Short mmCIF file of C-alpha atoms in Angstrom, two decimals:
data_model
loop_
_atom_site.label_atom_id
_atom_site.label_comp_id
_atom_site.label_asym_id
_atom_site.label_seq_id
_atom_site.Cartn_x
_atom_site.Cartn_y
_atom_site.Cartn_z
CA UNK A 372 -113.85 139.54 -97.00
CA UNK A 373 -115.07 139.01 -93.87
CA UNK A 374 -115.48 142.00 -91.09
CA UNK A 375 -113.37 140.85 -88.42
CA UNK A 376 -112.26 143.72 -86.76
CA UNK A 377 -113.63 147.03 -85.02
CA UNK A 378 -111.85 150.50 -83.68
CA UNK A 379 -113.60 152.12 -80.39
CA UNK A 380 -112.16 155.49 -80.29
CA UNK A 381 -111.58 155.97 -76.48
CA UNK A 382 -108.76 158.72 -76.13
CA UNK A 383 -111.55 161.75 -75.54
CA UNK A 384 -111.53 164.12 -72.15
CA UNK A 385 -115.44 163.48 -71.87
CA UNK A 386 -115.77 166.89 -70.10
CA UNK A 387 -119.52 166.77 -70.48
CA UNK A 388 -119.50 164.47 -67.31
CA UNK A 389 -116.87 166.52 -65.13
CA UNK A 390 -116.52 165.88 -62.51
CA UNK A 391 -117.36 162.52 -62.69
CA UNK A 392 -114.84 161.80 -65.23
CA UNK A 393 -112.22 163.50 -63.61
CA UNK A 394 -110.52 160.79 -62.74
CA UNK A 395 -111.85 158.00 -64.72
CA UNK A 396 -112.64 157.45 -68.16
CA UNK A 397 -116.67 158.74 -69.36
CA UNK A 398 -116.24 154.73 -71.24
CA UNK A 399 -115.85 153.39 -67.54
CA UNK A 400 -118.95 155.00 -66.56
CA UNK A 401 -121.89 152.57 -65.26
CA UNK A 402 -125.32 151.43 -67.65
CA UNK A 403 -126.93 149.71 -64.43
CA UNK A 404 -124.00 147.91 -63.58
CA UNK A 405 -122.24 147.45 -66.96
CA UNK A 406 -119.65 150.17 -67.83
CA UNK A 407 -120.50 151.76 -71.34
CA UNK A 408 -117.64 150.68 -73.22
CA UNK A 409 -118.71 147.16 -72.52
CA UNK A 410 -122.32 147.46 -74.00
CA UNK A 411 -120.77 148.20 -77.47
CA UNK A 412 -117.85 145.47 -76.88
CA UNK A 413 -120.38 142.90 -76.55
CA UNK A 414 -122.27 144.44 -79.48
CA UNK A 415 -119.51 143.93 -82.04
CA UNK A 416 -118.71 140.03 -80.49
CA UNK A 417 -122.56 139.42 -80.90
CA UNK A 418 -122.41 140.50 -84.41
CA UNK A 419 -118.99 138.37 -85.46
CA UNK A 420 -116.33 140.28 -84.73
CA UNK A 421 -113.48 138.89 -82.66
CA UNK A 422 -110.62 141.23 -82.22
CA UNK A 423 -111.18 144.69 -80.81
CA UNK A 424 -109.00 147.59 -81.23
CA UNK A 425 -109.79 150.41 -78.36
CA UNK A 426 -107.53 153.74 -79.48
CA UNK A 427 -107.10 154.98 -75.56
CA UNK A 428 -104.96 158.02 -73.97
CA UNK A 429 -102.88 157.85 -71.23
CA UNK A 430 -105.89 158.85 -68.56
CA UNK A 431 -107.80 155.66 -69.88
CA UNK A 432 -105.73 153.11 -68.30
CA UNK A 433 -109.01 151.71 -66.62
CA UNK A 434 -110.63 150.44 -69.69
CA UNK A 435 -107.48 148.05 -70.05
CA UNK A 436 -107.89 146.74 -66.55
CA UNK A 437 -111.69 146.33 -66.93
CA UNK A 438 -111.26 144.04 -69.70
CA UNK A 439 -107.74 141.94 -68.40
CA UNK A 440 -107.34 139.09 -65.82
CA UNK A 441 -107.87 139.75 -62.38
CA UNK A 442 -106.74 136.99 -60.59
CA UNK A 443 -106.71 138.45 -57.00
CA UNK A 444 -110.81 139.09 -57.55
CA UNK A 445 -111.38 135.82 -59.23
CA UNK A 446 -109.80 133.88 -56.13
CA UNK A 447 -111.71 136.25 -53.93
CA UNK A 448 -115.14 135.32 -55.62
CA UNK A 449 -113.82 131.47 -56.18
CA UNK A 450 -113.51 131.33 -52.10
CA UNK A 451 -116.61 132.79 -51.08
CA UNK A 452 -118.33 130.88 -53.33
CA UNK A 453 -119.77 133.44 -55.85
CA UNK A 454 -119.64 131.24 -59.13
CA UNK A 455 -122.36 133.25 -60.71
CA UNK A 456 -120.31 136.57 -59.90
CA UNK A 457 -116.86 134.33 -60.97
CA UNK A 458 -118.75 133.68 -64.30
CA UNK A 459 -119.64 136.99 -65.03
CA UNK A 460 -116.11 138.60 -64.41
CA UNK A 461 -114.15 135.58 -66.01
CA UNK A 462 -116.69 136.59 -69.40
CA UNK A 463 -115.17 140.30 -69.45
CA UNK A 464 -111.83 138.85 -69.81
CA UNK A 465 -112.95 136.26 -72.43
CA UNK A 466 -114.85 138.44 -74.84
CA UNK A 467 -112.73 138.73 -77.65
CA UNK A 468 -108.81 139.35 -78.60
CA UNK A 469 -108.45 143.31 -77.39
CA UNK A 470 -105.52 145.48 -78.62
CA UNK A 471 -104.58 149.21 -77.78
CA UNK A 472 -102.84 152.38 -79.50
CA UNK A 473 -102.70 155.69 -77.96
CA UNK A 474 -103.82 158.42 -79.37
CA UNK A 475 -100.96 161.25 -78.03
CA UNK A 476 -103.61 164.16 -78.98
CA UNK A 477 -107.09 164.73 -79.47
CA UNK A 478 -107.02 165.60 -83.21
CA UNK A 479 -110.57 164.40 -83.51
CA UNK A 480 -112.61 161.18 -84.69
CA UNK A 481 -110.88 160.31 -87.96
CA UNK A 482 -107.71 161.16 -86.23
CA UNK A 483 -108.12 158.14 -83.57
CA UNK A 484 -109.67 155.92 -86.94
CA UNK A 485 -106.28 156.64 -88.31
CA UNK A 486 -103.82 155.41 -85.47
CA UNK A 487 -105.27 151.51 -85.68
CA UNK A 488 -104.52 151.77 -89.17
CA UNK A 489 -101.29 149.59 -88.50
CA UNK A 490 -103.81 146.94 -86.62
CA UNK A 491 -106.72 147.10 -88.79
CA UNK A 492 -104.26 146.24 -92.25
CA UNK A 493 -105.66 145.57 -95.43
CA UNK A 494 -109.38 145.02 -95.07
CA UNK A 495 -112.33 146.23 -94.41
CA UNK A 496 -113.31 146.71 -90.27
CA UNK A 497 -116.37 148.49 -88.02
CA UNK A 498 -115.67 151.61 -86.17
CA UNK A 499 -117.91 152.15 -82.75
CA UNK A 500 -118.49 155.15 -80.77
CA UNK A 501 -119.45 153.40 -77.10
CA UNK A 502 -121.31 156.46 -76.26
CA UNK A 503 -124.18 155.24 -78.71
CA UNK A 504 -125.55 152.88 -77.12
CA UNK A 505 -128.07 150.57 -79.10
CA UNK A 506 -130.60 147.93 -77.69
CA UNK A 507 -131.82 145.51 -80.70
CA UNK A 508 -132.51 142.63 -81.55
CA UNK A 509 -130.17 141.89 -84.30
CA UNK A 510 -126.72 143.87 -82.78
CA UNK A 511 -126.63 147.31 -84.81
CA UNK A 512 -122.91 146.85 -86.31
CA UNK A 513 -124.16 143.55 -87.26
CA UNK A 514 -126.66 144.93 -89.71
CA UNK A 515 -124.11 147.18 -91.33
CA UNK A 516 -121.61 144.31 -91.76
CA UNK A 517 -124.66 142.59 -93.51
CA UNK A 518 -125.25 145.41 -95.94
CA UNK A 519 -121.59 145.33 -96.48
CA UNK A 520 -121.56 141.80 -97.70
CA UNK A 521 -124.43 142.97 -99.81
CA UNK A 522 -122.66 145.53 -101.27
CA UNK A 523 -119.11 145.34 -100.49
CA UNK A 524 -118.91 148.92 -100.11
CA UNK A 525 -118.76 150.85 -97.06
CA UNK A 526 -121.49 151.77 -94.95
CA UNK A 527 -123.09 154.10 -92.24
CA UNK A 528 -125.62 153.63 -89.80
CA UNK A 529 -128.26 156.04 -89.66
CA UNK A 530 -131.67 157.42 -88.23
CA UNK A 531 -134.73 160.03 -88.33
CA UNK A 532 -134.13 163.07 -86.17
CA UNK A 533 -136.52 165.84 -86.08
CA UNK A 534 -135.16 168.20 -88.54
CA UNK A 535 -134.60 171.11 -86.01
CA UNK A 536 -131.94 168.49 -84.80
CA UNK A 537 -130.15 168.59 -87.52
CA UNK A 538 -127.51 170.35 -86.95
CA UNK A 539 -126.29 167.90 -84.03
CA UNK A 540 -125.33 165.70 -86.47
CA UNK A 541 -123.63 164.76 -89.96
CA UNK A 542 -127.01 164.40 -92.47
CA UNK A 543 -126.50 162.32 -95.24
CA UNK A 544 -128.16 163.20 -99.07
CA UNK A 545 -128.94 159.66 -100.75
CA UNK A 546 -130.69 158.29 -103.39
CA UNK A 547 -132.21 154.40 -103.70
CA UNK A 548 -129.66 151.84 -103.82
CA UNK A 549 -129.36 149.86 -107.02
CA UNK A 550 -131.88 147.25 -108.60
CA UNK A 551 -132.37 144.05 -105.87
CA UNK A 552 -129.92 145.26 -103.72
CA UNK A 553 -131.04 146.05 -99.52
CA UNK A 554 -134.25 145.55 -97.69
CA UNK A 555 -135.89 149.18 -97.85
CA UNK A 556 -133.55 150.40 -95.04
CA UNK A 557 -130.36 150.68 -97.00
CA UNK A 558 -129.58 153.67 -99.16
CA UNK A 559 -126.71 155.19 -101.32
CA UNK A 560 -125.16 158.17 -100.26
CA UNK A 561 -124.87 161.30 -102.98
CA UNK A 562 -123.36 163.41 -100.44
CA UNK A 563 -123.02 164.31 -96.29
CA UNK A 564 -122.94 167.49 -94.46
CA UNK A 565 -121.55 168.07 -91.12
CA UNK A 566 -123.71 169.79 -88.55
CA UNK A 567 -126.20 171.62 -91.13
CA UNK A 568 -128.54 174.28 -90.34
CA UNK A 569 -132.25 172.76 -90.64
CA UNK A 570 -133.32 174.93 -93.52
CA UNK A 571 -129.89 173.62 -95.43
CA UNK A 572 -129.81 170.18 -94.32
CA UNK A 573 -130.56 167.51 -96.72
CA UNK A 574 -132.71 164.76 -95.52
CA UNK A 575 -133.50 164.21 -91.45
CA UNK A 576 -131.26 161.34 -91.67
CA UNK A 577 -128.52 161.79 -89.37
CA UNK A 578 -125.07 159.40 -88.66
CA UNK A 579 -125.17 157.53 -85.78
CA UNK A 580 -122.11 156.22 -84.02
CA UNK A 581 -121.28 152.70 -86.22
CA UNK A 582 -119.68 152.18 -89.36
CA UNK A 583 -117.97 149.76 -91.88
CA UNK A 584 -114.87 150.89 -93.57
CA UNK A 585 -113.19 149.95 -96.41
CA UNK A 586 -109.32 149.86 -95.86
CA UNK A 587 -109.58 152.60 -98.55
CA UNK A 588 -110.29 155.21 -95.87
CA UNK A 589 -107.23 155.32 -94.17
CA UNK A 590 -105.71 156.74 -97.41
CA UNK A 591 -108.24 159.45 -97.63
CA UNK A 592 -107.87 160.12 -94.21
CA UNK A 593 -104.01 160.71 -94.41
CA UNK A 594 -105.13 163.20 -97.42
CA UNK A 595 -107.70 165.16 -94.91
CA UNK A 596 -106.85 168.69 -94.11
CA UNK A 597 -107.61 169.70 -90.17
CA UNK A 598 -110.66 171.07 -89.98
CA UNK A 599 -112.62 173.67 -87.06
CA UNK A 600 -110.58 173.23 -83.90
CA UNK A 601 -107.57 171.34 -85.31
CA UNK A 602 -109.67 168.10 -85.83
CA UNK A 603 -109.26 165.67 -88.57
CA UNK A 604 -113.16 164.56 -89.49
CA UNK A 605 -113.99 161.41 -90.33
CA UNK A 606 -117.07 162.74 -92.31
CA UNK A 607 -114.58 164.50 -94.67
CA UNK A 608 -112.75 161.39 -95.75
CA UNK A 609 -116.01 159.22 -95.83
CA UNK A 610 -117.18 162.15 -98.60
CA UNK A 611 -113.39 161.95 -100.20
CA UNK A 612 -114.02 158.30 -100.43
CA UNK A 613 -117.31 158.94 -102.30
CA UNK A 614 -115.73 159.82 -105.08
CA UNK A 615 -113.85 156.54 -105.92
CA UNK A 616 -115.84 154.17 -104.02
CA UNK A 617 -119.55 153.77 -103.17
CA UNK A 618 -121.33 154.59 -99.61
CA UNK A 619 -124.31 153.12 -98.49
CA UNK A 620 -126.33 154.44 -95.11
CA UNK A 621 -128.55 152.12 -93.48
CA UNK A 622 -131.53 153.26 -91.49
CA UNK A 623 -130.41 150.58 -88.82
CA UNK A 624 -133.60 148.84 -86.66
CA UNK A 625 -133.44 149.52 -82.66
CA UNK A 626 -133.47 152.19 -80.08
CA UNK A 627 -130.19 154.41 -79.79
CA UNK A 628 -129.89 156.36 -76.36
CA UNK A 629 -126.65 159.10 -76.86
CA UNK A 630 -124.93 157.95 -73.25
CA UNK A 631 -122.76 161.23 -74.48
CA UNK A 632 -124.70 163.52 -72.79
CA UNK A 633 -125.99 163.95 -69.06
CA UNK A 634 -129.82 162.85 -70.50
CA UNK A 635 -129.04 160.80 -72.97
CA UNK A 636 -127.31 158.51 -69.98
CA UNK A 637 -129.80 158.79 -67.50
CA UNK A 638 -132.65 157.40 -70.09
CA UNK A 639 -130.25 154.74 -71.30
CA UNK A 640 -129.99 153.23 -67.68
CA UNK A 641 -133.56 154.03 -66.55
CA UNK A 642 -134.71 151.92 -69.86
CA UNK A 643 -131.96 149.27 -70.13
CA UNK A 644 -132.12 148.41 -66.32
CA UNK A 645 -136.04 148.00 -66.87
CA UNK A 646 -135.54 145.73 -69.70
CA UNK A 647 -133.10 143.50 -67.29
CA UNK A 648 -135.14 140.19 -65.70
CA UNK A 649 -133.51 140.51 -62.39
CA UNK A 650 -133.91 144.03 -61.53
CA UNK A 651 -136.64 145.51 -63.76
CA UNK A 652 -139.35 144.41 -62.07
CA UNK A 653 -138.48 145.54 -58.67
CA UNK A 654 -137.15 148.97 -59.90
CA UNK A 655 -140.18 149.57 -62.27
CA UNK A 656 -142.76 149.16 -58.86
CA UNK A 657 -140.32 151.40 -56.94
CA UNK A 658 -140.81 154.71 -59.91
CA UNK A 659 -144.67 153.68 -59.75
CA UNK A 660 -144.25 154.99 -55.92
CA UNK A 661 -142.84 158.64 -57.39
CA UNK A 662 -145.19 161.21 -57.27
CA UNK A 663 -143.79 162.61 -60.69
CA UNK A 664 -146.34 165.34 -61.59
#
């Protein structure tokens, strides 16, 4: 079956960017002149995927207007004259069929997985965190819905961390996939750990923000006990699912910036806006004026 849809958890308080995200959402906040929610929107449209499903809160009310109609700007730009502008605008609006649920409380990521189970159904779907931001060639969700259809089993995207980072992240333990199946990048999982200390941690291959789920997850999910802080863990019913089902992790190809944190977003638009043809050039001879030493 075909991956069609994908679940952005949006419904967090993003207090690492207070104040700035006082009084809009941390999703809302600008990659050169793109917010950040956007990036991974047009990631999951680039890789097939044609209806979104963004679990918000009630302070996120301005990732619904960024991606609706808004026909008082759109006559403003048609009047002046700003087609290009007109284009770009009219594309938000147009990228794919978007849906919302509210997510009342925080309760954690598996939590906000959980409340699009009405919208997702009966098959399998991607889940993106937008503050993992990934520039590649081939979209990043895109090559785990490809070792999906390879396996038909769900998957996890994953990558080296020095070990000392460990315990940032979920680590998986795997094991080579089965005879003929993957290109050297996709492994099975034998087990996960949440957060582990480097000596305990089992590989330096740590979960990234994209995944495809089997419709089998929401099941184990209902069945997951809150953990630390109240939170329902999406690790914990990705390992419950182990036991009936198969997980794969692939060690996805690209550069992942974590526009999360304070550095993690100032690298991602330093980088990204370099890579752009209209603005790169100018902005990379302006930092060769810095005196940086």
């Amino acid at each position: 079956m075909r991956v069609r849809k994908a679940v952005f958890p949006a419904a967090g308080w993003g207090t690492r960017f207070l104040p700035a995200t006082k009084a809009q959402p941390k999703e809302m906040l600008p990659l050169v002149d793109k917010p950040v929610i956007q990036y991974a929107v047009e990631e999951a449209v680039a890789a097939g995927i044609d209806q979104v499903i963004i679990v918000t809160s009630s302070q996120k009310r301005a990732i619904e207007d960024h991606f609706d109609l808004s026909f008082e700007l759109e006559h403003l730009l048609e009047s002046k004259g700003d087609i290009e502008m007109l284009r770009r605008v009219r594309h938000i609006s147009d990228l794919a069929q978007i849906s919302y649920v509210r997510q009342k409380e925080q309760l954690g990521l598996g939590h906000a997985v959980l409340m699009a189970k009405d919208l997702v159904g009966h098959e399998p779907f991607a889940v993106i965190l937008s503050d993992d931001v990934v520039a590649a060639d081939q979209p990043c969700i895109g090559q785990l819905v490809e070792a999906y259809r390879e396996t038909h089993a769900s998957a996890v995207a994953v990558m080296e961390v020095p070990r000392e980072e460990t315990r940032r992240y979920g680590v998986v333990d795997v094991e080579p996939p089965p005879n003929g199946v993957g290109d050297g990048r996709l492994f099975r999982v034998k087990g996960l750990v949440e957060k582990p200390d480097p000596a305990d941690a089992p590989s330096n291959l740590a979960i990234i923000g994209r995944y495809v789920l089997t419709p089998k997850i929401f099941e184990k999910l209902e069945q997951t006990p809150r953990g630390a802080g109240g939170e329902i863990q999406l690790t914990d019913a990705i390992e419950a699912l182990m036991a009936e089902q198969d997980v794969y992790a692939y060690a996805f190809e690209g550069v992942r910036y974590d526009a999360g944190t304070t550095m993690g977003w100032l690298k991602a638009s330093v980088e990204l806006a370099l890579e752009r043809p209209d603005v790169g050039p100018e902005f990379r001879r302006y930092l060769a004026t810095l005196d940086l030493c």
